[in-house]
């Protein structure tokens, strides 16, 4: 990269410009999707600012307690949820919202309704907040089947029906990764401009990776194929070098690294949690959508993750996602077990 030229770059591809360019490829488009996305981007900027201030907030009072002004402080995940729900409803483009924070789906009142359903985790990895580890927002977007009526079935669709998916990572920088179904692009927030700028165009995951990412503390409860795969990562029998282990415990950060460097992220089923831990609608589907769009794969241990049809909005599923060849190995181990 020519850093000198970069320092003086004046022709910036902002996320708004990028989305409008995409929109112009569809002359029939009325701009509804661009408007929805601009509201999601606003939510991400708001949460980014709140996360950056989280350490500072401790000086004036702990989350959930009262600060020196006597005001009740909201926990960051509760605050993030409120921010996204309000941003999405006020876009006038949504009809059903499913949030990790809310037991029930939110059906938007008719006067504010649009044709999109948004499933999201407003602040995933929130148990990491207090130690400053990267956390993020994950989202997926569906279109409603019948514009006249909003029903729960509109969000209980397989992930392959999603129109778009993405995440925003609040880390050393704030990065928004998005796919609208034709590749994956990454944008970094320039704090001086308050704009997300295209910094990672057309992300492609390496075909095979050198990293595996899993909570090994659950190993004693794993099934055979998962245990065999991890064993192969550490003690390969084909002459290839052993893989490195990297696990942050914050899905957005673990998946972001996997997308850029390659390798595999797994949250398998185990004896204690036969459906794994991660939620289908707002963790498994959006991340699987991005992986496939970047040339990788995503598998549940039984099927392609995006083919799964959820029956409940907060359903969980095991997940293995990442570099094409690595996931192919996991699929072969499950196929062999089924045969045996
Ligand atoms: P929290 O939101 O409770 O921190 O959970 C984060 C998460 O859902 C996901 O981001 C991680 O990949 C996963 O859980 C980590 O789970 P383990 O702590 O069981 O490894």
mmCIF file of C-alpha atoms and ligand atoms in Angstrom:
data_model
loop_
_atom_site.group_PDB
_atom_site.id
_atom_site.type_symbol
_atom_site.label_atom_id
_atom_site.label_comp_id
_atom_site.label_asym_id
_atom_site.label_seq_id
_atom_site.Cartn_x
_atom_site.Cartn_y
_atom_site.Cartn_z
ATOM 1 C CA UNK A 1 0.000 0.000 0.000
ATOM 2 C CA UNK A 2 1.302 3.500 -0.833
ATOM 3 C CA UNK A 3 1.021 5.061 2.629
ATOM 4 C CA UNK A 4 2.056 8.525 1.474
ATOM 5 C CA UNK A 5 -0.644 8.591 -1.168
ATOM 6 C CA UNK A 6 -3.016 7.132 1.400
ATOM 7 C CA UNK A 7 -2.368 9.901 3.894
ATOM 8 C CA UNK A 8 -3.511 12.437 1.330
ATOM 9 C CA UNK A 9 -6.378 10.461 -0.113
ATOM 10 C CA UNK A 10 -9.213 12.841 -0.825
ATOM 11 C CA UNK A 11 -11.615 10.622 -2.751
ATOM 12 C CA UNK A 12 -13.197 8.670 0.090
ATOM 13 C CA UNK A 13 -15.628 5.825 -0.457
ATOM 14 C CA UNK A 14 -17.944 6.293 2.496
ATOM 15 C CA UNK A 15 -20.441 3.585 3.371
ATOM 16 C CA UNK A 16 -23.279 5.888 2.251
ATOM 17 C CA UNK A 17 -21.639 6.442 -1.146
ATOM 18 C CA UNK A 18 -20.961 2.714 -1.442
ATOM 19 C CA UNK A 19 -24.568 1.766 -0.687
ATOM 20 C CA UNK A 20 -25.943 4.422 -3.054
ATOM 21 C CA UNK A 21 -23.616 3.097 -5.800
ATOM 22 C CA UNK A 22 -25.000 -0.390 -5.180
ATOM 23 C CA UNK A 23 -28.537 0.989 -5.222
ATOM 24 C CA UNK A 24 -27.969 2.623 -8.620
ATOM 25 C CA UNK A 25 -27.350 -0.870 -10.064
ATOM 26 C CA UNK A 26 -31.023 -1.584 -9.353
ATOM 27 C CA UNK A 27 -33.025 1.115 -11.184
ATOM 28 C CA UNK A 28 -36.271 -0.200 -9.641
ATOM 29 C CA UNK A 29 -34.932 0.507 -6.136
ATOM 30 C CA UNK A 30 -36.684 3.276 -4.183
ATOM 31 C CA UNK A 31 -33.868 3.682 -1.696
ATOM 32 C CA UNK A 32 -35.629 1.948 1.209
ATOM 33 C CA UNK A 33 -32.727 -0.387 1.866
ATOM 34 C CA UNK A 34 -30.219 2.493 1.817
ATOM 35 C CA UNK A 35 -32.332 4.354 4.359
ATOM 36 C CA UNK A 36 -32.572 1.283 6.600
ATOM 37 C CA UNK A 37 -28.827 0.806 6.433
ATOM 38 C CA UNK A 38 -28.125 4.431 7.291
ATOM 39 C CA UNK A 39 -30.163 3.925 10.481
ATOM 40 C CA UNK A 40 -28.161 0.783 11.335
ATOM 41 C CA UNK A 41 -24.945 2.743 10.734
ATOM 42 C CA UNK A 42 -26.175 5.465 13.085
ATOM 43 C CA UNK A 43 -26.883 2.829 15.757
ATOM 44 C CA UNK A 44 -23.340 1.454 15.337
ATOM 45 C CA UNK A 45 -21.797 4.925 15.717
ATOM 46 C CA UNK A 46 -23.839 5.552 18.855
ATOM 47 C CA UNK A 47 -22.879 2.218 20.434
ATOM 48 C CA UNK A 48 -19.237 2.742 19.423
ATOM 49 C CA UNK A 49 -19.204 6.067 21.267
ATOM 50 C CA UNK A 50 -20.862 4.479 24.326
ATOM 51 C CA UNK A 51 -18.384 1.551 24.354
ATOM 52 C CA UNK A 52 -15.444 3.964 24.085
ATOM 53 C CA UNK A 53 -16.766 5.847 27.091
ATOM 54 C CA UNK A 54 -17.437 2.695 29.135
ATOM 55 C CA UNK A 55 -14.129 2.798 31.036
ATOM 56 C CA UNK A 56 -14.580 6.473 31.696
ATOM 57 C CA UNK A 57 -18.124 5.932 32.962
ATOM 58 C CA UNK A 58 -16.651 3.892 35.804
ATOM 59 C CA UNK A 59 -15.174 7.090 37.176
ATOM 60 C CA UNK A 60 -18.609 8.548 37.701
ATOM 61 C CA UNK A 61 -20.526 5.453 38.721
ATOM 62 C CA UNK A 62 -20.875 1.779 37.829
ATOM 63 C CA UNK A 63 -23.345 0.573 35.219
ATOM 64 C CA UNK A 64 -26.672 -0.156 36.832
ATOM 65 C CA UNK A 65 -25.862 2.243 39.673
ATOM 66 C CA UNK A 66 -26.546 5.900 40.079
ATOM 67 C CA UNK A 67 -23.967 8.420 38.866
ATOM 68 C CA UNK A 68 -23.020 11.688 40.538
ATOM 69 C CA UNK A 69 -25.848 13.537 38.805
ATOM 70 C CA UNK A 70 -28.226 11.115 40.465
ATOM 71 C CA UNK A 71 -29.155 9.625 37.108
ATOM 72 C CA UNK A 72 -29.648 5.914 36.745
ATOM 73 C CA UNK A 73 -26.965 4.555 34.384
ATOM 74 C CA UNK A 74 -27.977 1.948 31.878
ATOM 75 C CA UNK A 75 -25.960 -1.195 31.278
ATOM 76 C CA UNK A 76 -24.286 -1.033 27.872
ATOM 77 C CA UNK A 77 -26.163 -3.987 26.415
ATOM 78 C CA UNK A 78 -29.521 -2.571 27.525
ATOM 79 C CA UNK A 79 -28.569 0.864 26.173
ATOM 80 C CA UNK A 80 -27.383 -0.612 22.845
ATOM 81 C CA UNK A 81 -30.651 -2.478 22.464
ATOM 82 C CA UNK A 82 -32.667 0.690 23.033
ATOM 83 C CA UNK A 83 -30.526 2.576 20.532
ATOM 84 C CA UNK A 84 -30.977 -0.027 17.801
ATOM 85 C CA UNK A 85 -34.693 -0.570 18.381
ATOM 86 C CA UNK A 86 -35.304 3.183 18.171
ATOM 87 C CA UNK A 87 -33.035 3.646 15.132
ATOM 88 C CA UNK A 88 -34.721 0.753 13.300
ATOM 89 C CA UNK A 89 -38.296 1.723 14.119
ATOM 90 C CA UNK A 90 -37.684 5.395 13.247
ATOM 91 C CA UNK A 91 -36.295 4.399 9.835
ATOM 92 C CA UNK A 92 -39.909 3.649 8.867
ATOM 93 C CA UNK A 93 -38.571 0.706 6.868
ATOM 94 C CA UNK A 94 -38.952 -2.188 9.337
ATOM 95 C CA UNK A 95 -41.881 -4.367 10.346
ATOM 96 C CA UNK A 96 -40.454 -7.070 12.651
ATOM 97 C CA UNK A 97 -37.423 -6.849 14.896
ATOM 98 C CA UNK A 98 -35.829 -9.732 16.759
ATOM 99 C CA UNK A 99 -33.230 -8.734 19.323
ATOM 100 C CA UNK A 100 -31.117 -10.940 21.561
ATOM 101 C CA UNK A 101 -32.167 -8.664 24.419
ATOM 102 C CA UNK A 102 -35.932 -9.077 23.975
ATOM 103 C CA UNK A 103 -37.822 -12.262 24.780
ATOM 104 C CA UNK A 104 -40.526 -11.519 22.207
ATOM 105 C CA UNK A 105 -40.212 -10.234 18.634
ATOM 106 C CA UNK A 106 -41.147 -6.565 18.220
ATOM 107 C CA UNK A 107 -43.921 -5.997 15.695
ATOM 108 C CA UNK A 108 -43.627 -2.401 14.511
ATOM 109 C CA UNK A 109 -46.849 -0.385 14.712
ATOM 110 C CA UNK A 110 -48.585 -0.091 11.303
ATOM 111 C CA UNK A 111 -48.002 3.671 10.848
ATOM 112 C CA UNK A 112 -44.205 3.177 11.055
ATOM 113 C CA UNK A 113 -43.967 -0.058 9.113
ATOM 114 C CA UNK A 114 -41.776 -0.898 6.131
ATOM 115 C CA UNK A 115 -40.937 -4.126 4.326
ATOM 116 C CA UNK A 116 -37.789 -5.260 6.165
ATOM 117 C CA UNK A 117 -37.314 -7.600 9.142
ATOM 118 C CA UNK A 118 -34.136 -7.110 11.131
ATOM 119 C CA UNK A 119 -32.649 -9.715 13.478
ATOM 120 C CA UNK A 120 -29.796 -8.488 15.658
ATOM 121 C CA UNK A 121 -27.631 -8.857 18.702
ATOM 122 C CA UNK A 122 -27.050 -5.264 19.798
ATOM 123 C CA UNK A 123 -23.946 -6.003 21.877
ATOM 124 C CA UNK A 124 -22.559 -9.485 21.453
ATOM 125 C CA UNK A 125 -19.775 -10.548 23.807
ATOM 126 C CA UNK A 126 -20.975 -8.181 26.491
ATOM 127 C CA UNK A 127 -19.391 -10.270 29.265
ATOM 128 C CA UNK A 128 -16.085 -8.925 27.858
ATOM 129 C CA UNK A 129 -16.976 -5.244 28.309
ATOM 130 C CA UNK A 130 -15.297 -4.746 31.645
ATOM 131 C CA UNK A 131 -11.900 -5.946 30.434
ATOM 132 C CA UNK A 132 -11.857 -3.908 27.241
ATOM 133 C CA UNK A 133 -11.986 -6.848 24.799
ATOM 134 C CA UNK A 134 -13.498 -6.224 21.344
ATOM 135 C CA UNK A 135 -17.254 -6.689 21.219
ATOM 136 C CA UNK A 136 -19.778 -6.053 18.467
ATOM 137 C CA UNK A 137 -23.231 -5.737 16.980
ATOM 138 C CA UNK A 138 -24.449 -8.462 14.589
ATOM 139 C CA UNK A 139 -27.399 -8.047 12.219
ATOM 140 C CA UNK A 140 -29.274 -9.792 9.433
ATOM 141 C CA UNK A 141 -31.999 -8.431 7.163
ATOM 142 C CA UNK A 142 -34.946 -10.251 5.586
ATOM 143 C CA UNK A 143 -37.741 -8.917 3.426
ATOM 144 C CA UNK A 144 -41.332 -9.483 4.550
ATOM 145 C CA UNK A 145 -43.348 -11.972 2.447
ATOM 146 C CA UNK A 146 -46.643 -10.091 2.461
ATOM 147 C CA UNK A 147 -46.240 -6.324 2.778
ATOM 148 C CA UNK A 148 -49.795 -6.056 4.188
ATOM 149 C CA UNK A 149 -49.193 -8.281 7.176
ATOM 150 C CA UNK A 150 -46.252 -8.814 9.509
ATOM 151 C CA UNK A 151 -46.066 -12.334 10.924
ATOM 152 C CA UNK A 152 -43.510 -14.175 13.031
ATOM 153 C CA UNK A 153 -42.946 -16.606 10.127
ATOM 154 C CA UNK A 154 -41.317 -13.731 8.262
ATOM 155 C CA UNK A 155 -38.286 -14.073 10.523
ATOM 156 C CA UNK A 156 -38.416 -17.853 10.870
ATOM 157 C CA UNK A 157 -36.874 -18.292 7.449
ATOM 158 C CA UNK A 158 -33.641 -20.080 6.514
ATOM 159 C CA UNK A 159 -30.556 -17.886 6.526
ATOM 160 C CA UNK A 160 -30.119 -18.280 2.770
ATOM 161 C CA UNK A 161 -33.178 -16.007 2.374
ATOM 162 C CA UNK A 162 -31.407 -13.090 4.061
ATOM 163 C CA UNK A 163 -30.908 -10.054 1.845
ATOM 164 C CA UNK A 164 -27.993 -8.689 3.800
ATOM 165 C CA UNK A 165 -25.975 -9.291 6.930
ATOM 166 C CA UNK A 166 -23.131 -7.679 8.783
ATOM 167 C CA UNK A 167 -21.437 -6.840 12.026
ATOM 168 C CA UNK A 168 -19.806 -3.865 13.607
ATOM 169 C CA UNK A 169 -16.780 -4.529 15.813
ATOM 170 C CA UNK A 170 -15.967 -2.108 18.610
ATOM 171 C CA UNK A 171 -12.254 -2.728 19.050
ATOM 172 C CA UNK A 172 -8.984 -0.884 18.569
ATOM 173 C CA UNK A 173 -10.875 0.629 15.645
ATOM 174 C CA UNK A 174 -14.570 0.481 14.821
ATOM 175 C CA UNK A 175 -15.088 -1.750 11.773
ATOM 176 C CA UNK A 176 -18.331 -2.464 9.980
ATOM 177 C CA UNK A 177 -18.372 -5.535 7.728
ATOM 178 C CA UNK A 178 -21.305 -5.840 5.353
ATOM 179 C CA UNK A 179 -22.646 -8.094 2.635
ATOM 180 C CA UNK A 180 -25.703 -7.292 0.559
ATOM 181 C CA UNK A 181 -25.366 -10.594 -1.288
ATOM 182 C CA UNK A 182 -22.575 -9.710 -3.719
ATOM 183 C CA UNK A 183 -19.352 -10.072 -1.778
ATOM 184 C CA UNK A 184 -18.183 -8.714 1.554
ATOM 185 C CA UNK A 185 -16.816 -5.242 2.231
ATOM 186 C CA UNK A 186 -15.298 -3.733 5.373
ATOM 187 C CA UNK A 187 -15.520 -0.087 6.463
ATOM 188 C CA UNK A 188 -13.573 1.582 9.256
ATOM 189 C CA UNK A 189 -14.955 4.503 11.221
ATOM 190 C CA UNK A 190 -12.813 7.614 10.786
ATOM 191 C CA UNK A 191 -13.469 9.349 14.117
ATOM 192 C CA UNK A 192 -12.402 12.735 12.765
ATOM 193 C CA UNK A 193 -15.013 12.546 9.991
ATOM 194 C CA UNK A 194 -17.607 10.460 11.815
ATOM 195 C CA UNK A 195 -17.864 8.381 8.629
ATOM 196 C CA UNK A 196 -17.284 4.720 7.839
ATOM 197 C CA UNK A 197 -14.721 4.552 4.992
ATOM 198 C CA UNK A 198 -14.210 1.528 2.740
ATOM 199 C CA UNK A 199 -10.922 0.027 3.957
ATOM 200 C CA UNK A 200 -11.380 -3.685 3.196
ATOM 201 C CA UNK A 201 -12.928 -4.008 -0.273
ATOM 202 C CA UNK A 202 -14.108 -7.413 -1.484
ATOM 203 C CA UNK A 203 -12.920 -9.519 1.458
ATOM 204 C CA UNK A 204 -12.064 -13.102 0.514
ATOM 205 C CA UNK A 205 -11.260 -15.650 3.220
ATOM 206 C CA UNK A 206 -8.112 -17.756 2.548
ATOM 207 C CA UNK A 207 -9.076 -21.206 1.210
ATOM 208 C CA UNK A 208 -7.235 -22.902 4.083
ATOM 209 C CA UNK A 209 -6.135 -21.369 7.373
ATOM 210 C CA UNK A 210 -3.511 -21.794 10.049
ATOM 211 C CA UNK A 211 -5.751 -21.021 13.044
ATOM 212 C CA UNK A 212 -8.527 -22.856 14.888
ATOM 213 C CA UNK A 213 -10.740 -21.075 17.399
ATOM 214 C CA UNK A 214 -12.796 -22.870 20.024
ATOM 215 C CA UNK A 215 -13.480 -22.888 23.767
ATOM 216 C CA UNK A 216 -11.316 -25.905 24.647
ATOM 217 C CA UNK A 217 -12.622 -25.829 28.214
ATOM 218 C CA UNK A 218 -15.638 -27.742 26.888
ATOM 219 C CA UNK A 219 -13.486 -30.521 25.342
ATOM 220 C CA UNK A 220 -14.510 -33.257 27.773
ATOM 221 C CA UNK A 221 -18.101 -32.976 26.571
ATOM 222 C CA UNK A 222 -17.435 -32.780 22.781
ATOM 223 C CA UNK A 223 -18.732 -35.279 20.261
ATOM 224 C CA UNK A 224 -16.341 -37.508 18.240
ATOM 225 C CA UNK A 225 -15.946 -35.407 15.050
ATOM 226 C CA UNK A 226 -15.218 -32.182 16.971
ATOM 227 C CA UNK A 227 -12.653 -33.929 19.186
ATOM 228 C CA UNK A 228 -11.027 -35.554 16.127
ATOM 229 C CA UNK A 229 -10.850 -32.261 14.247
ATOM 230 C CA UNK A 230 -9.187 -30.405 17.130
ATOM 231 C CA UNK A 231 -6.764 -33.310 17.606
ATOM 232 C CA UNK A 232 -5.843 -33.033 13.903
ATOM 233 C CA UNK A 233 -5.305 -29.281 14.291
ATOM 234 C CA UNK A 234 -2.764 -29.933 17.053
ATOM 235 C CA UNK A 235 -1.193 -33.169 15.781
ATOM 236 C CA UNK A 236 -1.617 -33.236 11.986
ATOM 237 C CA UNK A 237 -0.851 -36.619 10.440
ATOM 238 C CA UNK A 238 -0.413 -35.401 6.851
ATOM 239 C CA UNK A 239 2.882 -33.595 7.363
ATOM 240 C CA UNK A 240 1.264 -30.147 7.539
ATOM 241 C CA UNK A 241 2.211 -27.822 10.420
ATOM 242 C CA UNK A 242 0.018 -27.723 13.542
ATOM 243 C CA UNK A 243 -2.551 -24.917 13.621
ATOM 244 C CA UNK A 244 -2.389 -22.084 16.157
ATOM 245 C CA UNK A 245 -5.196 -21.680 18.688
ATOM 246 C CA UNK A 246 -6.789 -18.255 19.057
ATOM 247 C CA UNK A 247 -9.964 -17.759 21.111
ATOM 248 C CA UNK A 248 -11.244 -14.418 22.317
ATOM 249 C CA UNK A 249 -14.705 -15.534 23.449
ATOM 250 C CA UNK A 250 -16.364 -12.683 21.598
ATOM 251 C CA UNK A 251 -17.907 -13.972 18.380
ATOM 252 C CA UNK A 252 -17.541 -10.780 16.361
ATOM 253 C CA UNK A 253 -13.815 -10.557 17.117
ATOM 254 C CA UNK A 254 -13.203 -14.279 16.560
ATOM 255 C CA UNK A 255 -15.133 -14.278 13.283
ATOM 256 C CA UNK A 256 -13.485 -11.039 12.101
ATOM 257 C CA UNK A 257 -10.034 -12.576 12.566
ATOM 258 C CA UNK A 258 -11.176 -15.774 10.844
ATOM 259 C CA UNK A 259 -12.526 -13.799 7.877
ATOM 260 C CA UNK A 260 -9.287 -11.832 7.414
ATOM 261 C CA UNK A 261 -6.649 -14.438 8.303
ATOM 262 C CA UNK A 262 -8.483 -17.675 7.501
ATOM 263 C CA UNK A 263 -8.946 -20.768 9.638
ATOM 264 C CA UNK A 264 -11.989 -22.040 11.446
ATOM 265 C CA UNK A 265 -14.208 -20.879 14.300
ATOM 266 C CA UNK A 266 -16.274 -23.501 16.048
ATOM 267 C CA UNK A 267 -18.904 -23.502 18.736
ATOM 268 C CA UNK A 268 -19.918 -27.161 18.666
ATOM 269 C CA UNK A 269 -22.641 -29.081 20.415
ATOM 270 C CA UNK A 270 -21.564 -30.849 23.569
ATOM 271 C CA UNK A 271 -23.124 -33.207 26.093
ATOM 272 C CA UNK A 272 -24.185 -30.297 28.284
ATOM 273 C CA UNK A 273 -25.494 -28.121 25.420
ATOM 274 C CA UNK A 274 -26.713 -30.394 22.630
ATOM 275 C CA UNK A 275 -27.584 -27.346 20.491
ATOM 276 C CA UNK A 276 -24.388 -25.450 21.184
ATOM 277 C CA UNK A 277 -24.573 -21.923 22.553
ATOM 278 C CA UNK A 278 -24.874 -19.515 19.662
ATOM 279 C CA UNK A 279 -28.224 -18.235 18.441
ATOM 280 C CA UNK A 280 -29.374 -19.094 14.944
ATOM 281 C CA UNK A 281 -31.075 -15.874 13.860
ATOM 282 C CA UNK A 282 -28.648 -13.194 14.970
ATOM 283 C CA UNK A 283 -25.325 -15.014 15.399
ATOM 284 C CA UNK A 284 -25.169 -18.147 13.241
ATOM 285 C CA UNK A 285 -27.043 -16.848 10.156
ATOM 286 C CA UNK A 286 -25.430 -13.421 9.671
ATOM 287 C CA UNK A 287 -21.909 -14.809 10.225
ATOM 288 C CA UNK A 288 -22.606 -17.791 7.927
ATOM 289 C CA UNK A 289 -23.955 -15.437 5.250
ATOM 290 C CA UNK A 290 -20.755 -13.347 5.421
ATOM 291 C CA UNK A 291 -18.520 -16.446 5.365
ATOM 292 C CA UNK A 292 -20.177 -17.853 2.255
ATOM 293 C CA UNK A 293 -20.085 -14.453 0.558
ATOM 294 C CA UNK A 294 -16.332 -14.307 1.295
ATOM 295 C CA UNK A 295 -15.760 -17.766 -0.229
ATOM 296 C CA UNK A 296 -15.814 -19.797 3.002
ATOM 297 C CA UNK A 297 -18.338 -22.283 4.373
ATOM 298 C CA UNK A 298 -20.516 -22.707 7.409
ATOM 299 C CA UNK A 299 -21.809 -26.040 8.725
ATOM 300 C CA UNK A 300 -23.933 -27.072 11.710
ATOM 301 C CA UNK A 301 -22.614 -30.623 12.049
ATOM 302 C CA UNK A 302 -25.636 -31.819 10.064
ATOM 303 C CA UNK A 303 -26.187 -29.374 7.199
ATOM 304 C CA UNK A 304 -25.204 -26.110 5.540
ATOM 305 C CA UNK A 305 -25.944 -23.548 8.254
ATOM 306 C CA UNK A 306 -27.906 -21.246 5.921
ATOM 307 C CA UNK A 307 -30.328 -24.107 5.069
ATOM 308 C CA UNK A 308 -31.473 -24.465 8.687
ATOM 309 C CA UNK A 309 -35.095 -23.443 9.261
ATOM 310 C CA UNK A 310 -35.498 -21.983 12.772
ATOM 311 C CA UNK A 311 -38.647 -22.861 14.707
ATOM 312 C CA UNK A 312 -38.153 -20.317 17.494
ATOM 313 C CA UNK A 313 -36.663 -16.848 17.396
ATOM 314 C CA UNK A 314 -34.009 -17.546 20.035
ATOM 315 C CA UNK A 315 -33.110 -21.041 18.807
ATOM 316 C CA UNK A 316 -29.462 -22.183 19.100
ATOM 317 C CA UNK A 317 -27.296 -24.261 16.806
ATOM 318 C CA UNK A 318 -23.787 -25.731 16.763
ATOM 319 C CA UNK A 319 -21.608 -23.935 14.209
ATOM 320 C CA UNK A 320 -18.347 -24.546 12.323
ATOM 321 C CA UNK A 321 -17.413 -21.720 9.993
ATOM 322 C CA UNK A 322 -14.396 -20.431 8.143
ATOM 323 C CA UNK A 323 -11.986 -21.350 5.349
ATOM 324 C CA UNK A 324 -13.515 -23.601 2.705
ATOM 325 C CA UNK A 325 -11.005 -26.458 3.023
ATOM 326 C CA UNK A 326 -11.020 -26.485 6.823
ATOM 327 C CA UNK A 327 -14.820 -26.721 6.997
ATOM 328 C CA UNK A 328 -14.671 -29.411 4.303
ATOM 329 C CA UNK A 329 -12.503 -31.487 6.693
ATOM 330 C CA UNK A 330 -15.064 -31.094 9.477
ATOM 331 C CA UNK A 331 -17.873 -32.132 7.126
ATOM 332 C CA UNK A 332 -15.905 -35.253 6.175
ATOM 333 C CA UNK A 333 -15.469 -36.206 9.855
ATOM 334 C CA UNK A 334 -19.223 -35.886 10.493
ATOM 335 C CA UNK A 335 -20.009 -37.849 7.314
ATOM 336 C CA UNK A 336 -17.609 -40.622 8.413
ATOM 337 C CA UNK A 337 -19.261 -40.805 11.845
ATOM 338 C CA UNK A 338 -22.709 -41.072 10.321
ATOM 339 C CA UNK A 339 -21.567 -43.947 8.101
ATOM 340 C CA UNK A 340 -19.955 -45.828 11.000
HETATM 341 P P1 LIG B 1 -21.678 -12.999 26.059
HETATM 342 O O1 LIG B 1 -22.488 -11.989 25.273
HETATM 343 O O2 LIG B 1 -22.394 -13.558 27.248
HETATM 344 O O3 LIG B 1 -20.305 -12.479 26.395
HETATM 345 O O4 LIG B 1 -21.490 -14.256 25.085
HETATM 346 C C1 LIG B 1 -20.735 -14.128 23.950
HETATM 347 C C2 LIG B 1 -20.996 -15.249 23.002
HETATM 348 O O5 LIG B 1 -22.359 -15.381 22.731
HETATM 349 C C3 LIG B 1 -20.199 -15.120 21.706
HETATM 350 O O6 LIG B 1 -19.879 -13.817 21.371
HETATM 351 C C4 LIG B 1 -18.968 -15.956 21.947
HETATM 352 O O7 LIG B 1 -18.456 -16.501 20.759
HETATM 353 C C5 LIG B 1 -19.451 -17.013 22.889
HETATM 354 O O8 LIG B 1 -20.562 -16.470 23.593
HETATM 355 C C6 LIG B 1 -18.406 -17.441 23.866
HETATM 356 O O9 LIG B 1 -18.909 -18.427 24.694
HETATM 357 P P2 LIG B 1 -18.015 -19.195 25.777
HETATM 358 O O10 LIG B 1 -17.711 -18.223 26.850
HETATM 359 O O11 LIG B 1 -18.862 -20.332 26.228
HETATM 360 O O12 LIG B 1 -16.764 -19.676 25.072
#
